Amino acid sequence: MADLPPHVDIFEEGPREGFQIEPGPIPTADKVALIEALAETGLRHIQICSFVNTRLVPGWADAEAVATGFRPKPGVHYAALWFNETGLNRALAFAGKLAISGSISLAASNAFSIKNLNRGHAENLEAMRKQTAAHQKNGVKVTRVGVMAAFGCNYQGDIAPELVVRTVADGLAVATEFGETITDVSLADTMGWATPTRIERGVAAVRERWPELRIGLHLHDTRGLAVANAHAGLRLGVTKFDSTVGGLGGCPFAGQKGAAGNIATEELALLCEEMGIDTGIDLDALIEVGRLAERIVGHQLPSELLRAGSLDAFRRKAA
Amino acid sequence: MADLPPHVDIFEEGPREGFQIEPGPIPTADKVALIEALAETGLRHIQICSFVNTRLVPGWADAEAVATGFRPKPGVHYAALWFNETGLNRALAFAGKLAISGSISLAASNAFSIKNLNRGHAENLEAMRKQTAAHQKNGVKVTRVGVMAAFGCNYQGDIAPELVVRTVADGLAVATEFGETITDVSLADTMGWATPTRIERGVAAVRERWPELRIGLHLHDTRGLAVANAHAGLRLGVTKFDSTVGGLGGCPFAGQKGAAGNIATEELALLCEEMGIDTGIDLDALIEVGRLAERIVGHQLPSELLRAGSLDAFRRKAA
């Protein structure tokens, strides 16, 4: 049996990723309630909103209201998302409440980059140079390279580990140009192409080249393999995962409307805790927050664990 | 990376396990249609019905009608389930169409045995002696020992691998008493307690003691870990899995009403095929049958893959 890590850090993205795909507007108070409830479960990292163009993403027209409204809990790191200097500046207005650091965000698939960002990889690198300059100008460190579509792409098909390595290298080169030090690389299975084998190969290829970088996995459960993929990551010592409570999120990409969202935080936490890996999370409390998330969106979420309940509840009854 | 097996045998149990939990009666014609559609997907093993007490399981009052009605496809093995001599005799009436072999079915949890079968382990062993005698009398070989609740139990809590080994040994002893040769042992995660680590330990313990037995896994997705558990089995060279199309089945056990059913056949097949393990299954055809199963039961099934579609469809578009 592989050595599993003693502890993992789970980055909850439900409040941010979960609501942008819901058809109806989610009241600001509900977003705030979810953020505050998540902070009571032992989660230490919560992404609370997107500072994005409100015409393109009307669901986040209330980003400022959410960032203003939530009561931060000491010891919890709150983060937000932005894609340009305007967004960065909106986030900086909450520098007292939010942990602000910069990312260089690329896609391993050029076809995805064109479809999703409306610019190819080369143009996207240029945009990342501008964004890195903007971060520097504002005194914000750039610490992370993110690679979308790292395990496959609806528009480009399979993605070889070599292409992921090349994409990470391109991102690191931008950081080097600006004298920024990258500590983290995030590999995202944006469209649900990963398998445990692909996770092993992708993580191994990046780690072999840059053993000093901390690798995080951002997994989607589009085809039901997210938990198996997380386990493959754990076996390789990956200790950083993004997830969403209840599996909030959905998949907005072509031909996958109605498909599942991110790996569910509570299923990831169950996997870890039941294998002796500490997450710091109170699973029963988190499951209750998953049920709150279902009430907020008004429909069942993909997480199976929300319906079955944790094992500890049964252990207590059986004892 | 572990050596994965080149081929696995998937035993489809959707028609049998899937319908007994549905609230409304499923028309016989729909059951037959599902069985015949499944046989066109490349599946070689399909369990078609339960010959059980129709007062206790009214959903299977039409077992004979289903067994009579379906048109067998050459090369496909059709099986059924029974729990006593009456059931065996009903199955034997279809010996021309069904593959008939016997099982010794036990539970690693005595508490589960009492709650589910209304008899403890010792009484259950006695019942299995009677059942084995009945099989012998009818010229039916007993080839399999099945262990329910092999990875944990809602009523008894955690189940140690040693208890699984002891339960298998008890079943083998019954077979030996009657001069029967067991070739297969099936470990069932009846209530969704398995984790990849528990699968590794349970499978390793049984294999170490009886390297000559073929181990099969019967997995439920009660808490979202079924695919990860299947992957753990594959890594240990397990080549036999039960599953249900769409994840039909649900969990009838205490406190888990509404919980997910068996591992979905199409998600298991995707996992295998995408890692280079042959299943003989046409995945796109199977996904269509999963959608047929959803129309038959009249509600969405747990399989995420049904909504996302296979990767090959995207590969063809991307090429």
mmCIF file of C-alpha atoms in Angstrom, chain B:
data_model
loop_
_atom_site.group_PDB
_atom_site.id
_atom_site.type_symbol
_atom_site.label_atom_id
_atom_site.label_comp_id
_atom_site.label_asym_id
_atom_site.label_seq_id
_atom_site.Cartn_x
_atom_site.Cartn_y
_atom_site.Cartn_z
ATOM 1 C CA MET B 1 2.163 2.510 -11.371
ATOM 2 C CA ALA B 2 0.491 -0.805 -10.568
ATOM 3 C CA ASP B 3 0.008 -3.533 -13.126
ATOM 4 C CA LEU B 4 -3.609 -3.381 -14.133
ATOM 5 C CA PRO B 5 -5.365 -6.477 -15.479
ATOM 6 C CA PRO B 6 -5.771 -6.629 -19.289
ATOM 7 C CA HIS B 7 -9.448 -7.626 -19.050
ATOM 8 C CA VAL B 8 -12.275 -7.574 -16.506
ATOM 9 C CA ASP B 9 -15.623 -9.349 -16.417
ATOM 10 C CA ILE B 10 -18.527 -7.121 -15.507
ATOM 11 C CA PHE B 11 -21.648 -8.793 -14.146
ATOM 12 C CA GLU B 12 -24.638 -6.582 -14.862
ATOM 13 C CA GLU B 13 -27.244 -6.742 -12.093
ATOM 14 C CA GLY B 14 -29.392 -3.756 -13.055
ATOM 15 C CA PRO B 15 -32.476 -5.671 -14.175
ATOM 16 C CA ARG B 16 -32.527 -7.694 -10.961
ATOM 17 C CA GLU B 17 -31.176 -5.330 -8.321
ATOM 18 C CA GLY B 18 -32.420 -2.152 -9.928
ATOM 19 C CA PHE B 19 -36.128 -2.675 -9.919
ATOM 20 C CA GLN B 20 -36.828 -4.241 -6.551
ATOM 21 C CA ILE B 21 -36.332 -0.887 -4.825
ATOM 22 C CA GLU B 22 -38.500 1.216 -7.169
ATOM 23 C CA PRO B 23 -41.772 2.294 -5.547
ATOM 24 C CA GLY B 24 -44.028 1.609 -8.519
ATOM 25 C CA PRO B 25 -44.383 -1.700 -10.367
ATOM 26 C CA ILE B 26 -42.178 -1.879 -13.460
ATOM 27 C CA PRO B 27 -44.013 -3.443 -16.431
ATOM 28 C CA THR B 28 -42.659 -6.851 -17.426
ATOM 29 C CA ALA B 29 -42.193 -5.623 -20.989
ATOM 30 C CA ASP B 30 -39.867 -2.852 -19.741
ATOM 31 C CA LYS B 31 -37.771 -5.342 -17.761
ATOM 32 C CA VAL B 32 -37.482 -7.525 -20.847
ATOM 33 C CA ALA B 33 -36.607 -4.525 -23.020
ATOM 34 C CA LEU B 34 -33.811 -3.528 -20.623
ATOM 35 C CA ILE B 35 -32.384 -7.068 -20.524
ATOM 36 C CA GLU B 36 -32.406 -7.328 -24.312
ATOM 37 C CA ALA B 37 -30.856 -3.868 -24.734
ATOM 38 C CA LEU B 38 -28.091 -4.690 -22.252
ATOM 39 C CA ALA B 39 -27.226 -7.837 -24.199
ATOM 40 C CA GLU B 40 -26.523 -5.668 -27.254
ATOM 41 C CA THR B 41 -23.823 -3.604 -25.474
ATOM 42 C CA GLY B 42 -21.160 -6.294 -25.275
ATOM 43 C CA LEU B 43 -22.001 -7.292 -21.685
ATOM 44 C CA ARG B 44 -21.565 -11.050 -21.293
ATOM 45 C CA HIS B 45 -23.173 -11.570 -17.867
ATOM 46 C CA ILE B 46 -26.645 -10.276 -17.028
ATOM 47 C CA GLN B 47 -28.677 -11.104 -13.934
ATOM 48 C CA ILE B 48 -32.280 -10.893 -15.046
ATOM 49 C CA CYS B 49 -34.560 -11.492 -12.043
ATOM 50 C CA SER B 50 -35.083 -12.713 -8.476
ATOM 51 C CA PHE B 51 -37.033 -15.877 -7.720
ATOM 52 C CA VAL B 52 -38.069 -14.668 -4.292
ATOM 53 C CA ASN B 53 -41.179 -14.698 -2.152
ATOM 54 C CA THR B 54 -43.565 -12.485 -4.094
ATOM 55 C CA ARG B 55 -45.365 -11.408 -0.913
ATOM 56 C CA LEU B 56 -42.103 -10.011 0.461
ATOM 57 C CA VAL B 57 -40.834 -8.649 -2.864
ATOM 58 C CA PRO B 58 -43.909 -7.842 -4.970
ATOM 59 C CA GLY B 59 -41.668 -6.179 -7.562
ATOM 60 C CA TRP B 60 -40.557 -9.661 -8.603
ATOM 61 C CA ALA B 61 -43.993 -11.281 -8.864
ATOM 62 C CA ASP B 62 -43.294 -11.424 -12.610
ATOM 63 C CA ALA B 63 -39.957 -13.289 -12.390
ATOM 64 C CA GLU B 64 -41.307 -16.180 -14.492
ATOM 65 C CA ALA B 65 -42.806 -13.794 -17.022
ATOM 66 C CA VAL B 66 -39.468 -12.005 -17.417
ATOM 67 C CA ALA B 67 -37.519 -15.265 -17.691
ATOM 68 C CA THR B 68 -39.997 -16.493 -20.287
ATOM 69 C CA GLY B 69 -40.192 -13.225 -22.152
ATOM 70 C CA PHE B 70 -36.627 -12.241 -22.932
ATOM 71 C CA ARG B 71 -34.937 -13.405 -26.117
ATOM 72 C CA PRO B 72 -31.463 -14.705 -25.197
ATOM 73 C CA LYS B 73 -28.514 -13.549 -27.253
ATOM 74 C CA PRO B 74 -25.923 -16.233 -28.070
ATOM 75 C CA GLY B 75 -22.723 -15.820 -26.074
ATOM 76 C CA VAL B 76 -24.385 -13.931 -23.212
ATOM 77 C CA HIS B 77 -24.807 -15.631 -19.836
ATOM 78 C CA TYR B 78 -28.062 -14.888 -18.063
ATOM 79 C CA ALA B 79 -28.361 -15.466 -14.340
ATOM 80 C CA ALA B 80 -30.995 -15.144 -11.627
ATOM 81 C CA LEU B 81 -31.098 -14.931 -7.856
ATOM 82 C CA TRP B 82 -32.796 -17.177 -5.294
ATOM 83 C CA PHE B 83 -32.494 -17.743 -1.564
ATOM 84 C CA ASN B 84 -34.009 -21.180 -0.959
ATOM 85 C CA GLU B 85 -35.033 -24.442 -2.618
ATOM 86 C CA THR B 86 -38.365 -23.038 -3.782
ATOM 87 C CA GLY B 87 -36.520 -20.275 -5.588
ATOM 88 C CA LEU B 88 -33.981 -22.721 -6.986
ATOM 89 C CA ASN B 89 -36.760 -24.878 -8.412
ATOM 90 C CA ARG B 90 -38.378 -21.852 -10.032
ATOM 91 C CA ALA B 91 -35.015 -20.974 -11.597
ATOM 92 C CA LEU B 92 -34.447 -24.560 -12.766
ATOM 93 C CA ALA B 93 -37.605 -24.309 -14.856
ATOM 94 C CA PHE B 94 -35.516 -21.973 -17.037
ATOM 95 C CA ALA B 95 -32.341 -24.067 -17.059
ATOM 96 C CA GLY B 96 -32.251 -23.803 -20.862
ATOM 97 C CA LYS B 97 -31.963 -20.029 -20.747
ATOM 98 C CA LEU B 98 -30.240 -19.370 -17.424
ATOM 99 C CA ALA B 99 -26.777 -20.269 -16.164
ATOM 100 C CA ILE B 100 -27.595 -22.043 -12.886
ATOM 101 C CA SER B 101 -24.957 -22.354 -10.194
ATOM 102 C CA GLY B 102 -25.145 -22.120 -6.432
ATOM 103 C CA SER B 103 -23.781 -19.732 -3.835
ATOM 104 C CA ILE B 104 -23.111 -19.899 -0.139
ATOM 105 C CA SER B 105 -24.155 -16.452 0.992
ATOM 106 C CA LEU B 106 -22.982 -15.152 4.360
ATOM 107 C CA ALA B 107 -22.463 -11.792 6.076
ATOM 108 C CA ALA B 108 -19.282 -10.729 7.825
ATOM 109 C CA SER B 109 -21.518 -8.849 10.266
ATOM 110 C CA ASN B 110 -23.617 -10.942 12.610
ATOM 111 C CA ALA B 111 -25.759 -7.884 13.374
ATOM 112 C CA PHE B 112 -26.512 -7.434 9.660
ATOM 113 C CA SER B 113 -27.349 -11.111 9.332
ATOM 114 C CA ILE B 114 -29.899 -10.792 12.134
ATOM 115 C CA LYS B 115 -31.419 -7.553 10.779
ATOM 116 C CA ASN B 116 -31.451 -8.520 7.119
ATOM 117 C CA LEU B 117 -31.957 -12.288 7.161
ATOM 118 C CA ASN B 118 -33.606 -12.600 10.563
ATOM 119 C CA ARG B 119 -30.996 -15.155 11.642
ATOM 120 C CA GLY B 120 -27.492 -14.922 13.122
ATOM 121 C CA HIS B 121 -24.338 -16.208 11.483
ATOM 122 C CA ALA B 122 -24.567 -19.713 13.020
ATOM 123 C CA GLU B 123 -28.185 -20.164 11.923
ATOM 124 C CA ASN B 124 -27.297 -18.772 8.526
ATOM 125 C CA LEU B 125 -24.530 -21.357 8.153
ATOM 126 C CA GLU B 126 -27.121 -24.024 8.953
ATOM 127 C CA ALA B 127 -29.434 -22.550 6.298
ATOM 128 C CA MET B 128 -26.541 -22.636 3.815
ATOM 129 C CA ARG B 129 -25.998 -26.329 4.581
ATOM 130 C CA LYS B 130 -29.641 -26.995 3.727
ATOM 131 C CA GLN B 131 -29.383 -24.881 0.601
ATOM 132 C CA THR B 132 -26.174 -26.607 -0.521
ATOM 133 C CA ALA B 133 -27.891 -29.988 -0.019
ATOM 134 C CA ALA B 134 -30.825 -28.747 -2.106
ATOM 135 C CA HIS B 135 -28.481 -27.677 -4.900
ATOM 136 C CA GLN B 136 -26.721 -31.056 -4.829
ATOM 137 C CA LYS B 137 -30.051 -32.882 -4.938
ATOM 138 C CA ASN B 138 -30.908 -30.943 -8.074
ATOM 139 C CA GLY B 139 -27.524 -31.517 -9.681
ATOM 140 C CA VAL B 140 -26.494 -27.863 -9.371
ATOM 141 C CA LYS B 141 -22.869 -27.170 -8.513
ATOM 142 C CA VAL B 142 -22.117 -24.720 -5.695
ATOM 143 C CA THR B 143 -19.143 -22.645 -6.822
ATOM 144 C CA ARG B 144 -19.238 -19.350 -4.972
ATOM 145 C CA VAL B 145 -19.013 -17.950 -1.465
ATOM 146 C CA GLY B 146 -20.492 -14.475 -1.055
ATOM 147 C CA VAL B 147 -19.749 -12.225 1.910
ATOM 148 C CA MET B 148 -22.096 -9.318 2.562
ATOM 149 C CA ALA B 149 -21.091 -6.310 4.693
ATOM 150 C CA ALA B 150 -17.455 -7.220 4.033
ATOM 151 C CA PHE B 151 -16.125 -3.682 4.573
ATOM 152 C CA GLY B 152 -18.366 -2.295 7.292
ATOM 153 C CA CYS B 153 -21.919 -2.425 8.583
ATOM 154 C CA ASN B 154 -24.568 0.108 9.633
ATOM 155 C CA TYR B 155 -25.458 -2.139 12.598
ATOM 156 C CA GLN B 156 -22.022 -3.406 13.632
ATOM 157 C CA GLY B 157 -19.659 -0.631 12.501
ATOM 158 C CA ASP B 158 -16.218 -1.418 11.122
ATOM 159 C CA ILE B 159 -15.477 -4.957 9.924
ATOM 160 C CA ALA B 160 -11.902 -6.195 10.293
ATOM 161 C CA PRO B 161 -10.321 -8.145 7.401
ATOM 162 C CA GLU B 162 -9.833 -11.049 9.838
ATOM 163 C CA LEU B 163 -13.607 -11.295 10.208
ATOM 164 C CA VAL B 164 -13.982 -11.433 6.421
ATOM 165 C CA VAL B 165 -11.391 -14.224 6.271
ATOM 166 C CA ARG B 166 -13.217 -16.121 9.025
ATOM 167 C CA THR B 167 -16.530 -15.729 7.170
ATOM 168 C CA VAL B 168 -15.040 -17.004 3.900
ATOM 169 C CA ALA B 169 -13.489 -19.914 5.824
ATOM 170 C CA ASP B 170 -16.919 -20.763 7.285
ATOM 171 C CA GLY B 171 -18.439 -20.775 3.810
ATOM 172 C CA LEU B 172 -15.640 -22.915 2.385
ATOM 173 C CA ALA B 173 -16.089 -25.357 5.256
ATOM 174 C CA VAL B 174 -19.760 -25.835 4.333
ATOM 175 C CA ALA B 175 -18.734 -26.487 0.725
ATOM 176 C CA THR B 176 -16.116 -29.000 1.881
ATOM 177 C CA GLU B 177 -18.679 -30.836 4.021
ATOM 178 C CA PHE B 178 -20.660 -31.418 0.838
ATOM 179 C CA GLY B 179 -17.688 -32.078 -1.423
ATOM 180 C CA GLU B 180 -18.364 -28.932 -3.461
ATOM 181 C CA THR B 181 -15.512 -26.958 -5.055
ATOM 182 C CA ILE B 182 -15.627 -23.201 -4.604
ATOM 183 C CA THR B 183 -13.900 -21.211 -7.342
ATOM 184 C CA ASP B 184 -15.171 -17.716 -6.586
ATOM 185 C CA VAL B 185 -15.520 -15.484 -3.572
ATOM 186 C CA SER B 186 -17.495 -12.268 -3.756
ATOM 187 C CA LEU B 187 -16.897 -9.460 -1.281
ATOM 188 C CA ALA B 188 -19.853 -7.097 -1.063
ATOM 189 C CA ASP B 189 -19.781 -3.539 0.230
ATOM 190 C CA THR B 190 -23.469 -3.869 1.008
ATOM 191 C CA MET B 191 -23.867 -0.580 2.911
ATOM 192 C CA GLY B 192 -21.163 1.617 1.392
ATOM 193 C CA TRP B 193 -18.449 1.421 4.036
ATOM 194 C CA ALA B 194 -15.534 0.579 1.760
ATOM 195 C CA THR B 195 -12.600 2.870 1.090
ATOM 196 C CA PRO B 196 -9.684 2.095 -1.214
ATOM 197 C CA THR B 197 -7.615 1.178 1.848
ATOM 198 C CA ARG B 198 -10.284 -1.201 3.167
ATOM 199 C CA ILE B 199 -10.604 -2.799 -0.277
ATOM 200 C CA GLU B 200 -6.824 -3.316 -0.370
ATOM 201 C CA ARG B 201 -6.762 -4.881 3.079
ATOM 202 C CA GLY B 202 -9.823 -7.080 2.577
ATOM 203 C CA VAL B 203 -8.788 -8.348 -0.847
ATOM 204 C CA ALA B 204 -5.195 -8.905 0.283
ATOM 205 C CA ALA B 205 -6.283 -10.863 3.370
ATOM 206 C CA VAL B 206 -8.544 -13.199 1.378
ATOM 207 C CA ARG B 207 -6.044 -13.633 -1.430
ATOM 208 C CA GLU B 208 -3.163 -14.372 0.911
ATOM 209 C CA ARG B 209 -5.132 -17.182 2.524
ATOM 210 C CA TRP B 210 -6.690 -18.573 -0.682
ATOM 211 C CA PRO B 211 -4.596 -17.531 -3.691
ATOM 212 C CA GLU B 212 -6.495 -20.025 -5.872
ATOM 213 C CA LEU B 213 -9.893 -18.296 -5.458
ATOM 214 C CA ARG B 214 -11.079 -15.669 -7.889
ATOM 215 C CA ILE B 215 -12.164 -12.587 -5.951
ATOM 216 C CA GLY B 216 -15.073 -10.477 -7.161
ATOM 217 C CA LEU B 217 -16.222 -7.116 -5.805
ATOM 218 C CA HIS B 218 -19.832 -6.040 -5.396
ATOM 219 C CA LEU B 219 -19.668 -2.292 -4.723
ATOM 220 C CA HIS B 220 -22.281 0.252 -3.747
ATOM 221 C CA ASP B 221 -21.856 3.974 -4.329
ATOM 222 C CA THR B 222 -23.633 4.936 -1.128
ATOM 223 C CA ARG B 223 -21.057 7.597 -0.242
ATOM 224 C CA GLY B 224 -19.557 8.317 -3.657
ATOM 225 C CA LEU B 225 -16.474 6.120 -3.249
ATOM 226 C CA ALA B 226 -17.465 3.146 -5.440
ATOM 227 C CA VAL B 227 -15.320 4.039 -8.447
ATOM 228 C CA ALA B 228 -12.291 4.731 -6.232
ATOM 229 C CA ASN B 229 -12.907 1.362 -4.566
ATOM 230 C CA ALA B 230 -13.142 -0.382 -7.933
ATOM 231 C CA HIS B 231 -9.848 1.207 -8.915
ATOM 232 C CA ALA B 232 -8.248 -0.095 -5.722
ATOM 233 C CA GLY B 233 -9.520 -3.556 -6.671
ATOM 234 C CA LEU B 234 -8.189 -3.263 -10.218
ATOM 235 C CA ARG B 235 -4.772 -2.312 -8.855
ATOM 236 C CA LEU B 236 -4.785 -5.566 -6.893
ATOM 237 C CA GLY B 237 -5.707 -7.498 -10.029
ATOM 238 C CA VAL B 238 -9.409 -8.022 -9.264
ATOM 239 C CA THR B 239 -11.036 -8.968 -12.570
ATOM 240 C CA LYS B 240 -14.663 -9.542 -11.601
ATOM 241 C CA PHE B 241 -17.132 -6.808 -10.660
ATOM 242 C CA ASP B 242 -20.882 -6.600 -10.184
ATOM 243 C CA SER B 243 -22.548 -3.361 -11.234
ATOM 244 C CA THR B 244 -25.848 -1.904 -12.422
ATOM 245 C CA VAL B 245 -26.491 0.232 -15.461
ATOM 246 C CA GLY B 246 -27.130 3.840 -14.469
ATOM 247 C CA GLY B 247 -26.308 2.963 -10.872
ATOM 248 C CA LEU B 248 -29.772 1.411 -10.488
ATOM 249 C CA GLY B 249 -30.482 -0.057 -7.112
ATOM 250 C CA GLY B 250 -30.633 2.329 -4.196
ATOM 251 C CA CYS B 251 -29.860 1.246 -0.687
ATOM 252 C CA PRO B 252 -32.698 -0.284 1.307
ATOM 253 C CA PHE B 253 -30.840 -0.280 4.630
ATOM 254 C CA ALA B 254 -31.673 1.654 7.768
ATOM 255 C CA GLY B 255 -31.050 5.354 7.690
ATOM 256 C CA GLN B 256 -30.014 5.340 4.062
ATOM 257 C CA LYS B 257 -33.276 5.655 2.167
ATOM 258 C CA GLY B 258 -32.601 7.655 -0.968
ATOM 259 C CA ALA B 259 -28.912 6.750 -0.963
ATOM 260 C CA ALA B 260 -27.203 5.749 -4.183
ATOM 261 C CA GLY B 261 -27.258 2.221 -5.572
ATOM 262 C CA ASN B 262 -24.598 0.002 -7.018
ATOM 263 C CA ILE B 263 -21.564 1.227 -8.869
ATOM 264 C CA ALA B 264 -22.801 2.284 -12.311
ATOM 265 C CA THR B 265 -21.767 -0.159 -15.034
ATOM 266 C CA GLU B 266 -20.934 2.622 -17.476
ATOM 267 C CA GLU B 267 -18.720 4.495 -14.986
ATOM 268 C CA LEU B 268 -16.910 1.252 -14.145
ATOM 269 C CA ALA B 269 -16.511 0.498 -17.855
ATOM 270 C CA LEU B 270 -15.249 4.047 -18.529
ATOM 271 C CA LEU B 271 -12.702 3.707 -15.728
ATOM 272 C CA CYS B 272 -11.477 0.411 -17.182
ATOM 273 C CA GLU B 273 -11.503 1.290 -20.866
ATOM 274 C CA GLU B 274 -9.820 4.672 -20.349
ATOM 275 C CA MET B 275 -7.017 2.904 -18.464
ATOM 276 C CA GLY B 276 -6.573 0.316 -21.201
ATOM 277 C CA ILE B 277 -8.497 -2.502 -19.512
ATOM 278 C CA ASP B 278 -10.781 -4.357 -21.895
ATOM 279 C CA THR B 279 -14.414 -4.855 -20.817
ATOM 280 C CA GLY B 280 -15.874 -5.909 -24.158
ATOM 281 C CA ILE B 281 -18.457 -3.145 -23.718
ATOM 282 C CA ASP B 282 -19.521 -0.544 -26.282
ATOM 283 C CA LEU B 283 -19.651 2.401 -23.892
ATOM 284 C CA ASP B 284 -21.791 4.691 -26.048
ATOM 285 C CA ALA B 285 -24.332 1.881 -26.497
ATOM 286 C CA LEU B 286 -24.317 1.242 -22.747
ATOM 287 C CA ILE B 287 -24.906 4.927 -21.988
ATOM 288 C CA GLU B 288 -27.962 4.800 -24.244
ATOM 289 C CA VAL B 289 -29.236 1.801 -22.246
ATOM 290 C CA GLY B 290 -28.655 3.806 -19.056
ATOM 291 C CA ARG B 291 -30.920 6.503 -20.480
ATOM 292 C CA LEU B 292 -33.483 3.795 -21.304
ATOM 293 C CA ALA B 293 -33.274 2.657 -17.667
ATOM 294 C CA GLU B 294 -33.989 6.243 -16.553
ATOM 295 C CA ARG B 295 -37.059 6.375 -18.789
ATOM 296 C CA ILE B 296 -38.255 3.048 -17.370
ATOM 297 C CA VAL B 297 -37.961 4.067 -13.711
ATOM 298 C CA GLY B 298 -39.167 7.577 -14.490
ATOM 299 C CA HIS B 299 -36.422 9.457 -12.673
ATOM 300 C CA GLN B 300 -32.782 10.427 -12.959
ATOM 301 C CA LEU B 301 -30.298 7.710 -11.995
ATOM 302 C CA PRO B 302 -27.103 8.445 -10.028
ATOM 303 C CA SER B 303 -24.622 7.861 -12.868
ATOM 304 C CA GLU B 304 -22.903 11.151 -13.777
ATOM 305 C CA LEU B 305 -21.649 9.690 -17.024
ATOM 306 C CA LEU B 306 -25.216 9.399 -18.372
ATOM 307 C CA ARG B 307 -25.363 13.187 -18.464
ATOM 308 C CA ALA B 308 -21.814 13.900 -19.624
ATOM 309 C CA GLY B 309 -21.418 11.255 -22.321
ATOM 310 C CA SER B 310 -18.320 9.243 -23.146
ATOM 311 C CA LEU B 311 -14.960 10.715 -24.019
ATOM 312 C CA ASP B 312 -14.828 8.950 -27.383
ATOM 313 C CA ALA B 313 -17.724 11.076 -28.638
ATOM 314 C CA PHE B 314 -15.642 14.198 -27.881
ATOM 315 C CA ARG B 315 -12.501 12.607 -29.330
ATOM 316 C CA ARG B 316 -14.312 12.013 -32.606
ATOM 317 C CA LYS B 317 -15.486 15.628 -32.702
ATOM 318 C CA ALA B 318 -12.018 16.959 -31.795
ATOM 319 C CA ALA B 319 -10.204 14.847 -34.402
#
